[in-house]
Short mmCIF file of C-alpha atoms in Angstrom, two decimals:
data_model
loop_
_atom_site.label_atom_id
_atom_site.label_comp_id
_atom_site.label_asym_id
_atom_site.label_seq_id
_atom_site.Cartn_x
_atom_site.Cartn_y
_atom_site.Cartn_z
CA UNK A 1 93.10 84.80 151.54
CA UNK A 2 92.56 81.08 151.97
CA UNK A 3 89.64 80.43 149.48
CA UNK A 4 88.94 76.98 151.03
CA UNK A 5 88.22 78.37 154.45
CA UNK A 6 87.28 81.88 154.18
CA UNK A 7 83.58 82.73 154.51
CA UNK A 8 81.83 82.68 151.16
CA UNK A 9 80.60 86.40 151.33
CA UNK A 10 83.81 87.63 152.42
CA UNK A 11 85.66 85.81 149.56
CA UNK A 12 82.96 87.00 147.17
CA UNK A 13 83.20 90.53 148.00
CA UNK A 14 87.08 90.33 148.22
CA UNK A 15 87.12 89.49 144.54
CA UNK A 16 83.95 91.12 143.19
CA UNK A 17 84.39 94.51 144.79
CA UNK A 18 87.67 95.15 143.08
CA UNK A 19 86.48 93.68 139.81
CA UNK A 20 83.24 95.65 139.89
CA UNK A 21 84.98 98.80 140.80
CA UNK A 22 87.46 98.43 138.20
CA UNK A 23 84.92 97.88 135.47
CA UNK A 24 82.54 100.47 136.88
CA UNK A 25 85.42 102.85 136.46
CA UNK A 26 85.97 101.69 132.92
CA UNK A 27 82.14 102.20 132.19
CA UNK A 28 82.27 105.63 133.79
CA UNK A 29 85.12 106.93 131.60
CA UNK A 30 83.41 105.53 128.54
CA UNK A 31 80.32 107.44 129.57
CA UNK A 32 82.52 110.57 130.18
CA UNK A 33 84.19 109.92 126.75
CA UNK A 34 80.87 110.10 125.25
CA UNK A 35 79.75 113.21 127.21
CA UNK A 36 82.96 114.96 126.04
CA UNK A 37 82.20 113.93 122.35
CA UNK A 38 78.66 114.93 122.51
CA UNK A 39 79.35 118.37 123.99
CA UNK A 40 82.46 119.44 122.31
CA UNK A 41 82.01 117.58 118.78
CA UNK A 42 78.08 117.16 118.61
CA UNK A 43 75.82 114.66 117.08
CA UNK A 44 78.07 113.86 114.15
CA UNK A 45 81.07 112.94 116.54
CA UNK A 46 78.73 110.50 118.41
CA UNK A 47 77.67 109.14 115.07
CA UNK A 48 81.30 108.88 114.01
CA UNK A 49 82.44 106.93 117.13
CA UNK A 50 79.46 104.62 116.85
CA UNK A 51 80.40 103.84 113.24
CA UNK A 52 83.95 103.10 114.30
CA UNK A 53 83.09 101.10 117.37
CA UNK A 54 82.51 97.57 115.80
CA UNK A 55 86.33 97.49 114.92
CA UNK A 56 87.33 98.49 118.29
CA UNK A 57 84.86 95.74 119.57
CA UNK A 58 86.87 93.29 117.65
CA UNK A 59 90.06 94.29 119.58
CA UNK A 60 88.20 94.14 122.83
CA UNK A 61 86.92 90.72 121.91
CA UNK A 62 90.26 89.32 121.36
CA UNK A 63 91.65 90.88 124.57
CA UNK A 64 88.63 89.31 126.55
CA UNK A 65 89.40 85.88 124.93
CA UNK A 66 93.04 85.88 125.95
CA UNK A 67 92.34 87.34 129.50
CA UNK A 68 89.38 85.47 130.46
CA UNK A 69 90.88 82.16 128.97
CA UNK A 70 94.28 82.48 130.66
CA UNK A 71 92.79 83.56 133.86
CA UNK A 72 90.27 80.77 134.14
CA UNK A 73 92.93 78.04 133.27
CA UNK A 74 95.57 79.59 135.62
CA UNK A 75 93.02 79.89 138.40
CA UNK A 76 91.79 76.15 137.82
CA UNK A 77 95.35 75.05 138.02
CA UNK A 78 96.00 76.85 141.27
CA UNK A 79 92.80 75.50 142.86
CA UNK A 80 94.40 71.91 142.07
CA UNK A 81 97.76 73.03 143.59
CA UNK A 82 99.56 72.86 140.20
CA UNK A 83 101.64 76.23 140.48
CA UNK A 84 103.87 75.28 137.68
CA UNK A 85 100.96 74.54 135.34
CA UNK A 86 99.47 78.04 136.20
CA UNK A 87 102.68 79.69 135.25
CA UNK A 88 102.77 77.96 132.04
CA UNK A 89 99.25 79.10 131.22
CA UNK A 90 100.09 82.77 132.16
CA UNK A 91 103.17 82.69 130.01
CA UNK A 92 101.26 81.33 126.93
CA UNK A 93 98.67 84.16 127.42
CA UNK A 94 101.31 86.73 127.20
CA UNK A 95 102.51 85.13 123.96
CA UNK A 96 99.12 85.38 122.34
CA UNK A 97 98.96 89.13 122.84
CA UNK A 98 101.67 89.84 119.92
CA UNK A 99 100.85 86.63 118.09
CA UNK A 100 97.19 87.72 117.60
CA UNK A 101 97.56 91.52 118.09
CA UNK A 102 99.99 92.30 115.32
CA UNK A 103 98.11 90.53 112.39
CA UNK A 104 94.76 91.89 113.63
CA UNK A 105 96.23 95.43 113.52
CA UNK A 106 97.23 95.10 109.86
CA UNK A 107 93.60 93.72 108.96
CA UNK A 108 91.69 96.41 110.73
CA UNK A 109 94.08 99.26 109.62
CA UNK A 110 93.79 98.25 105.86
CA UNK A 111 90.02 97.42 106.01
CA UNK A 112 88.67 100.54 107.93
CA UNK A 113 87.90 102.76 105.00
CA UNK A 114 85.80 100.07 103.18
CA UNK A 115 84.18 99.15 106.49
CA UNK A 116 82.89 102.45 107.03
CA UNK A 117 81.60 102.79 103.48
CA UNK A 118 79.87 99.47 103.77
CA UNK A 119 78.00 100.67 106.75
CA UNK A 120 76.63 103.69 104.70
CA UNK A 121 78.67 106.15 106.50
CA UNK A 122 79.15 109.50 104.70
CA UNK A 123 79.90 113.25 105.33
CA UNK A 124 81.00 114.54 108.78
CA UNK A 125 80.29 111.42 110.74
CA UNK A 126 82.50 109.27 108.14
CA UNK A 127 85.40 111.61 108.47
CA UNK A 128 85.29 111.59 112.40
CA UNK A 129 85.02 107.78 112.24
CA UNK A 130 87.97 107.42 110.08
CA UNK A 131 90.15 109.86 112.19
CA UNK A 132 89.36 107.63 115.14
CA UNK A 133 90.30 104.44 113.54
CA UNK A 134 93.43 105.91 111.97
CA UNK A 135 95.02 105.85 115.65
CA UNK A 136 93.08 102.86 117.15
CA UNK A 137 93.60 100.19 114.58
CA UNK A 138 97.48 100.29 114.37
CA UNK A 139 97.52 100.12 118.09
CA UNK A 140 95.40 96.83 118.41
CA UNK A 141 98.02 94.93 120.28
CA UNK A 142 98.09 97.68 122.98
CA UNK A 143 94.22 97.73 123.16
CA UNK A 144 94.20 93.99 123.54
CA UNK A 145 96.78 93.83 126.24
CA UNK A 146 94.90 96.50 128.23
CA UNK A 147 91.92 94.33 128.35
CA UNK A 148 93.71 91.06 128.95
CA UNK A 149 96.24 91.86 131.56
CA UNK A 150 93.91 92.97 134.33
CA UNK A 151 92.28 89.61 134.16
CA UNK A 152 95.71 87.97 134.70
CA UNK A 153 96.66 90.13 137.69
CA UNK A 154 93.18 89.44 139.31
CA UNK A 155 93.61 85.64 138.95
CA UNK A 156 97.12 85.83 140.19
CA UNK A 157 96.12 87.12 143.63
CA UNK A 158 96.12 90.96 143.18
CA UNK A 159 92.65 91.87 142.59
CA UNK A 160 93.30 95.43 144.14
CA UNK A 161 96.26 96.25 141.81
CA UNK A 162 94.10 95.34 138.75
CA UNK A 163 91.41 97.84 140.12
CA UNK A 164 94.12 100.53 140.88
CA UNK A 165 95.52 100.10 137.35
CA UNK A 166 92.12 100.57 135.73
CA UNK A 167 91.33 103.47 138.00
CA UNK A 168 94.49 105.45 137.09
CA UNK A 169 93.70 104.59 133.43
CA UNK A 170 90.17 105.97 133.60
CA UNK A 171 91.36 109.05 135.50
CA UNK A 172 94.06 109.47 132.86
CA UNK A 173 91.54 109.06 130.04
CA UNK A 174 89.14 111.85 131.53
CA UNK A 175 91.87 114.38 131.99
CA UNK A 176 93.40 113.66 128.49
CA UNK A 177 89.76 114.00 127.00
CA UNK A 178 89.67 117.45 128.63
CA UNK A 179 93.01 118.43 127.10
CA UNK A 180 92.64 116.67 123.60
CA UNK A 181 88.88 117.26 122.87
CA UNK A 182 87.91 120.14 125.11
CA UNK A 183 90.88 122.33 125.07
CA UNK A 184 93.01 121.41 121.85
CA UNK A 185 89.78 120.51 119.92
CA UNK A 186 91.42 117.45 118.12
CA UNK A 187 88.07 115.88 117.71
CA UNK A 188 87.99 111.97 117.52
CA UNK A 189 91.62 111.79 117.01
CA UNK A 190 92.10 113.43 120.33
CA UNK A 191 89.51 110.92 121.76
CA UNK A 192 91.53 108.01 120.47
CA UNK A 193 94.79 109.32 121.60
CA UNK A 194 93.46 109.99 125.20
CA UNK A 195 92.07 106.34 125.19
CA UNK A 196 95.49 104.73 124.09
CA UNK A 197 97.71 106.80 126.32
CA UNK A 198 95.57 105.82 129.28
CA UNK A 199 95.64 101.99 128.08
CA UNK A 200 99.22 102.21 127.96
CA UNK A 201 99.53 103.09 131.70
CA UNK A 202 97.18 100.05 132.39
CA UNK A 203 99.47 97.72 130.55
CA UNK A 204 102.79 99.01 132.11
CA UNK A 205 101.27 98.51 135.63
CA UNK A 206 99.64 95.17 135.18
CA UNK A 207 102.60 93.64 133.24
CA UNK A 208 105.04 94.70 136.00
CA UNK A 209 103.06 92.50 138.32
CA UNK A 210 102.63 89.58 136.20
CA UNK A 211 106.42 89.47 135.43
CA UNK A 212 107.51 89.90 139.31
CA UNK A 213 107.91 87.51 141.95
CA UNK A 214 104.78 88.65 143.71
CA UNK A 215 102.56 86.74 141.50
CA UNK A 216 100.92 83.53 142.78
CA UNK A 217 102.47 81.94 139.63
CA UNK A 218 106.06 83.36 139.09
CA UNK A 219 107.33 82.69 135.55
CA UNK A 220 110.32 80.78 134.97
CA UNK A 221 112.30 80.00 131.80
CA UNK A 222 110.53 76.71 131.16
CA UNK A 223 106.97 78.46 131.30
CA UNK A 224 108.10 80.82 128.45
CA UNK A 225 108.57 78.00 125.89
CA UNK A 226 105.85 78.53 123.49
CA UNK A 227 103.33 75.38 123.67
CA UNK A 228 100.51 75.72 120.97
CA UNK A 229 98.33 73.03 122.57
CA UNK A 230 98.33 75.25 125.76
CA UNK A 231 97.53 78.32 123.73
CA UNK A 232 94.76 76.40 121.95
CA UNK A 233 93.25 75.54 125.40
CA UNK A 234 93.29 79.22 126.47
CA UNK A 235 91.69 80.24 123.16
CA UNK A 236 89.02 77.70 123.69
CA UNK A 237 88.22 78.54 127.27
CA UNK A 238 88.01 82.29 126.56
CA UNK A 239 86.20 81.77 123.07
CA UNK A 240 82.71 82.43 124.43
CA UNK A 241 83.96 85.84 125.91
CA UNK A 242 85.20 86.82 122.58
CA UNK A 243 82.05 85.81 120.89
CA UNK A 244 80.19 87.97 123.33
CA UNK A 245 81.97 91.28 122.23
CA UNK A 246 81.89 90.01 118.51
CA UNK A 247 78.17 89.98 119.04
CA UNK A 248 78.27 93.30 120.27
CA UNK A 249 80.24 94.43 117.32
CA UNK A 250 77.83 92.72 114.87
CA UNK A 251 74.87 94.17 116.65
CA UNK A 252 76.27 97.75 116.27
CA UNK A 253 77.02 97.28 112.60
CA UNK A 254 73.53 95.95 111.80
CA UNK A 255 71.95 98.65 113.90
CA UNK A 256 73.79 101.27 111.95
CA UNK A 257 73.00 99.85 108.74
CA UNK A 258 69.21 99.70 109.66
CA UNK A 259 69.03 103.02 111.26
CA UNK A 260 70.53 104.71 108.33
CA UNK A 261 68.01 102.97 106.14
CA UNK A 262 64.95 103.68 108.21
CA UNK A 263 66.19 106.89 109.93
CA UNK A 264 68.88 109.53 109.65
CA UNK A 265 72.41 110.14 111.27
CA UNK A 266 70.64 111.47 114.38
CA UNK A 267 69.27 107.92 114.96
CA UNK A 268 72.77 106.50 114.89
CA UNK A 269 73.89 109.29 117.33
CA UNK A 270 70.95 108.34 119.51
CA UNK A 271 71.97 104.80 119.36
CA UNK A 272 75.54 105.84 120.30
CA UNK A 273 74.22 107.28 123.51
CA UNK A 274 72.02 104.26 124.31
CA UNK A 275 75.15 102.30 123.69
CA UNK A 276 77.09 104.11 126.21
CA UNK A 277 74.45 103.44 128.85
CA UNK A 278 74.41 100.01 127.75
CA UNK A 279 78.21 99.53 127.95
CA UNK A 280 78.15 101.03 131.45
CA UNK A 281 75.73 98.26 132.70
CA UNK A 282 77.49 95.68 130.50
CA UNK A 283 80.83 96.32 131.90
CA UNK A 284 79.44 96.20 135.50
CA UNK A 285 77.92 92.82 134.94
CA UNK A 286 81.39 91.68 133.43
CA UNK A 287 82.79 93.05 136.71
CA UNK A 288 80.58 90.83 138.77
CA UNK A 289 81.25 87.93 136.49
CA UNK A 290 85.15 88.96 136.84
CA UNK A 291 84.92 88.61 140.43
CA UNK A 292 82.91 85.36 140.32
CA UNK A 293 85.07 83.72 137.95
CA UNK A 294 88.11 82.89 139.94
CA UNK A 295 86.20 81.99 142.95
CA UNK A 296 83.98 79.35 140.98
CA UNK A 297 87.13 77.96 139.19
CA UNK A 298 88.90 77.49 142.47
CA UNK A 299 85.83 75.95 144.11
CA UNK A 300 85.34 73.73 141.23
CA UNK A 301 88.99 72.62 141.19
CA UNK A 302 88.76 72.11 145.00
CA UNK A 303 85.68 70.07 144.83
CA UNK A 304 83.40 72.48 146.85
CA UNK A 305 80.21 72.24 144.72
CA UNK A 306 78.17 74.02 147.29
CA UNK A 307 80.13 76.98 147.24
CA UNK A 308 80.01 77.05 143.32
CA UNK A 309 76.13 77.12 143.59
CA UNK A 310 76.29 79.81 146.28
CA UNK A 311 78.74 81.96 144.41
CA UNK A 312 76.40 82.21 141.46
CA UNK A 313 73.44 83.08 143.53
CA UNK A 314 75.25 85.91 145.07
CA UNK A 315 76.53 87.13 141.79
CA UNK A 316 73.01 87.13 140.24
CA UNK A 317 71.56 89.19 143.21
CA UNK A 318 74.29 91.81 142.63
CA UNK A 319 74.49 91.79 138.76
CA UNK A 320 70.93 91.12 137.56
CA UNK A 321 69.29 93.04 140.61
CA UNK A 322 71.52 96.19 139.96
CA UNK A 323 70.33 95.87 136.25
CA UNK A 324 66.76 96.02 137.33
CA UNK A 325 67.37 99.20 139.33
CA UNK A 326 69.02 100.74 136.49
CA UNK A 327 66.33 100.01 133.98
CA UNK A 328 63.72 101.30 136.45
CA UNK A 329 65.72 104.72 136.64
CA UNK A 330 65.86 104.88 132.94
CA UNK A 331 62.22 104.15 132.32
CA UNK A 332 61.22 106.87 134.80
CA UNK A 333 63.52 109.56 133.34
CA UNK A 334 64.86 108.97 129.87
CA UNK A 335 65.11 112.44 128.98
CA UNK A 336 67.47 113.19 131.88
CA UNK A 337 69.79 110.22 130.84
CA UNK A 338 69.80 111.59 127.25
CA UNK A 339 70.39 115.06 128.00
CA UNK A 340 73.83 114.35 129.94
CA UNK A 341 75.38 113.43 126.48
CA UNK A 342 74.61 116.50 124.60
CA UNK A 343 74.19 120.28 124.52
CA UNK A 344 71.09 122.14 123.07
CA UNK A 345 69.86 119.63 120.29
CA UNK A 346 66.11 119.06 120.47
CA UNK A 347 65.97 116.60 117.69
CA UNK A 348 68.74 114.30 119.22
CA UNK A 349 67.30 114.57 122.72
CA UNK A 350 63.88 113.32 121.19
CA UNK A 351 65.45 110.61 119.21
CA UNK A 352 67.60 109.37 122.12
CA UNK A 353 64.55 109.56 124.62
CA UNK A 354 62.60 107.28 122.46
CA UNK A 355 65.65 104.84 121.93
CA UNK A 356 65.98 104.56 125.56
CA UNK A 357 62.36 103.51 126.09
CA UNK A 358 62.22 100.97 123.44
CA UNK A 359 65.67 99.67 123.21
CA UNK A 360 66.80 99.38 127.04
CA UNK A 361 63.84 98.17 128.83
CA UNK A 362 65.16 94.50 129.02
CA UNK A 363 68.86 95.53 129.55
CA UNK A 364 69.18 93.60 132.86
CA UNK A 365 68.95 90.43 130.78
CA UNK A 366 72.20 91.25 129.30
CA UNK A 367 73.63 90.93 132.89
CA UNK A 368 72.08 87.43 133.22
CA UNK A 369 73.47 86.26 130.08
CA UNK A 370 76.90 87.36 130.95
CA UNK A 371 76.89 85.72 134.37
CA UNK A 372 75.51 82.38 132.96
CA UNK A 373 78.03 82.39 130.27
CA UNK A 374 80.88 83.13 132.64
CA UNK A 375 79.65 80.59 135.21
CA UNK A 376 79.78 77.86 132.77
CA UNK A 377 83.27 79.13 131.58
CA UNK A 378 84.49 79.04 135.10
CA UNK A 379 83.48 75.41 135.56
CA UNK A 380 85.52 74.52 132.32
CA UNK A 381 82.25 73.94 130.52
CA UNK A 382 83.30 76.05 127.49
CA UNK A 383 80.83 74.51 124.95
CA UNK A 384 77.75 75.58 126.95
CA UNK A 385 79.30 79.21 127.63
CA UNK A 386 79.91 79.31 123.88
CA UNK A 387 76.14 78.21 122.99
CA UNK A 388 74.89 81.04 125.08
CA UNK A 389 77.05 83.74 123.67
CA UNK A 390 76.80 82.37 120.04
CA UNK A 391 73.04 82.26 120.57
CA UNK A 392 73.16 85.72 121.64
CA UNK A 393 74.43 86.73 118.03
CA UNK A 394 72.25 84.44 116.06
CA UNK A 395 68.88 84.97 117.87
CA UNK A 396 69.13 88.86 117.16
CA UNK A 397 69.51 88.49 113.34
CA UNK A 398 65.87 87.19 112.53
CA UNK A 399 64.47 89.93 114.94
CA UNK A 400 66.48 92.69 113.05
CA UNK A 401 65.39 91.15 109.65
CA UNK A 402 61.81 90.92 110.35
CA UNK A 403 60.77 93.58 112.89
CA UNK A 404 61.75 96.69 110.92
CA UNK A 405 59.66 95.24 108.08
CA UNK A 406 56.58 95.37 110.16
CA UNK A 407 57.41 98.35 112.54
CA UNK A 408 60.02 100.36 110.64
CA UNK A 409 62.28 102.41 112.81
CA UNK A 410 60.54 101.09 116.12
CA UNK A 411 61.29 97.60 114.81
CA UNK A 412 65.07 98.21 114.87
CA UNK A 413 64.93 99.57 118.46
CA UNK A 414 63.05 96.54 119.74
CA UNK A 415 64.84 93.87 118.14
CA UNK A 416 67.63 93.58 120.89
CA UNK A 417 65.36 93.47 123.99
CA UNK A 418 62.83 90.94 122.42
CA UNK A 419 65.80 88.66 121.28
CA UNK A 420 67.32 88.86 124.76
CA UNK A 421 63.94 87.64 126.29
CA UNK A 422 63.98 84.58 124.19
CA UNK A 423 67.54 83.81 124.76
CA UNK A 424 67.31 84.27 128.49
CA UNK A 425 64.81 81.63 128.64
CA UNK A 426 67.14 79.08 126.96
CA UNK A 427 70.01 80.11 129.11
CA UNK A 428 67.92 79.79 132.30
CA UNK A 429 67.16 76.18 131.15
CA UNK A 430 70.82 75.36 130.72
CA UNK A 431 71.58 76.81 134.16
CA UNK A 432 68.92 75.04 135.87
CA UNK A 433 70.15 71.68 134.64
CA UNK A 434 73.77 72.39 135.68
CA UNK A 435 72.61 73.60 138.96
CA UNK A 436 70.87 70.30 139.69
CA UNK A 437 74.06 68.36 138.67
CA UNK A 438 75.97 70.20 141.28
CA UNK A 439 73.32 69.57 144.20
CA UNK A 440 74.16 67.22 146.73
CA UNK A 441 72.04 63.86 147.05
CA UNK A 442 69.55 62.33 144.75
CA UNK A 443 69.11 65.66 142.61
CA UNK A 444 72.55 65.29 141.34
CA UNK A 445 71.99 61.95 139.95
CA UNK A 446 68.69 63.02 138.47
CA UNK A 447 70.48 65.84 136.97
CA UNK A 448 73.04 63.76 135.43
CA UNK A 449 70.79 61.54 133.56
CA UNK A 450 68.59 64.47 132.41
#
């Protein structure tokens, strides 16, 4: 597809539908993963996977940084007609997978027992969490690659292949969950093994395309030479995406600590279920952002500023609008959403229903923040994207510190939505200023001086 001449809506859906479908599939298999854990392991299993998740979040954050950073820079280079430079960035991104993945695997493996103790984990929940990390932490390079490579494939002209790879990985994960968790009853060890095997399939499929001649930026011998400056550019571009996932990991850690302080393990399990619902929507928003990103980068590189604005408008209509519909459904029937993840457990059902009502009423704002950060990132304005994502981490801290003192357990649940409201006002102001700068005519000049 010629992005310069193709109708905008056609180009938008050409990239967004595969990206959205891919990450919706990813979100679905995470939800199914939670359903298997809740039904066949129980509340302790849900609590255990939630206690382990922050370390997994660090792996995902690193993969997002490499994937988004490499994809954005490669797409900008392609938009400017610099095919060789795009190939160079892709090769540097591939180098970063082992250069960051191997040291991180060592750190996470050695620190996981202490990390669980620090959160206050004990008993069956702690044992389940350690079993999960015993497999996931050493496999960090594989996890990172499974996140990063689909972004490269999408930006190199094969969004459908990226979707297919993630779809096959998701189906494989669900089938392996049925075998390892339901049939063999291997607990969270089985859940981790199912995840890693499905991610290995994604890596093989995506890496095969990136290294092939079918890519828009085929790799030659010169591109493979390691260039620290280019690697630094990639990490800087993708840094805000890494911060977003690190923020999620930090949020999970702090919530685990406070929920165990003001409540019990059942509240951690309820938070885990709410987390699955959050992850489903968050990944959907990332899917819309992933479809928007190559278009915005290309149009910016080609000087088509009107299309840069129109692409954001479409992305917000889909991403934020879908979030509003999901929130309305959850507020109307929270018990139904909660019951999907458990058997007969009245205490967990009551705790989860309350958690959904208090914790997820502003969930759609997460989608807005993801899209705003991605838009700035796609324009090459990494500092503004980082400001939004860093703010997402920092603004939650005072809410988590103060609200539980006044409201107890309810304050823990309310901290996230209230902090998102405040940050969204700031992100909206940044977005409005940049929007004016891209407008034609006098508004652009006014925006530049503001």
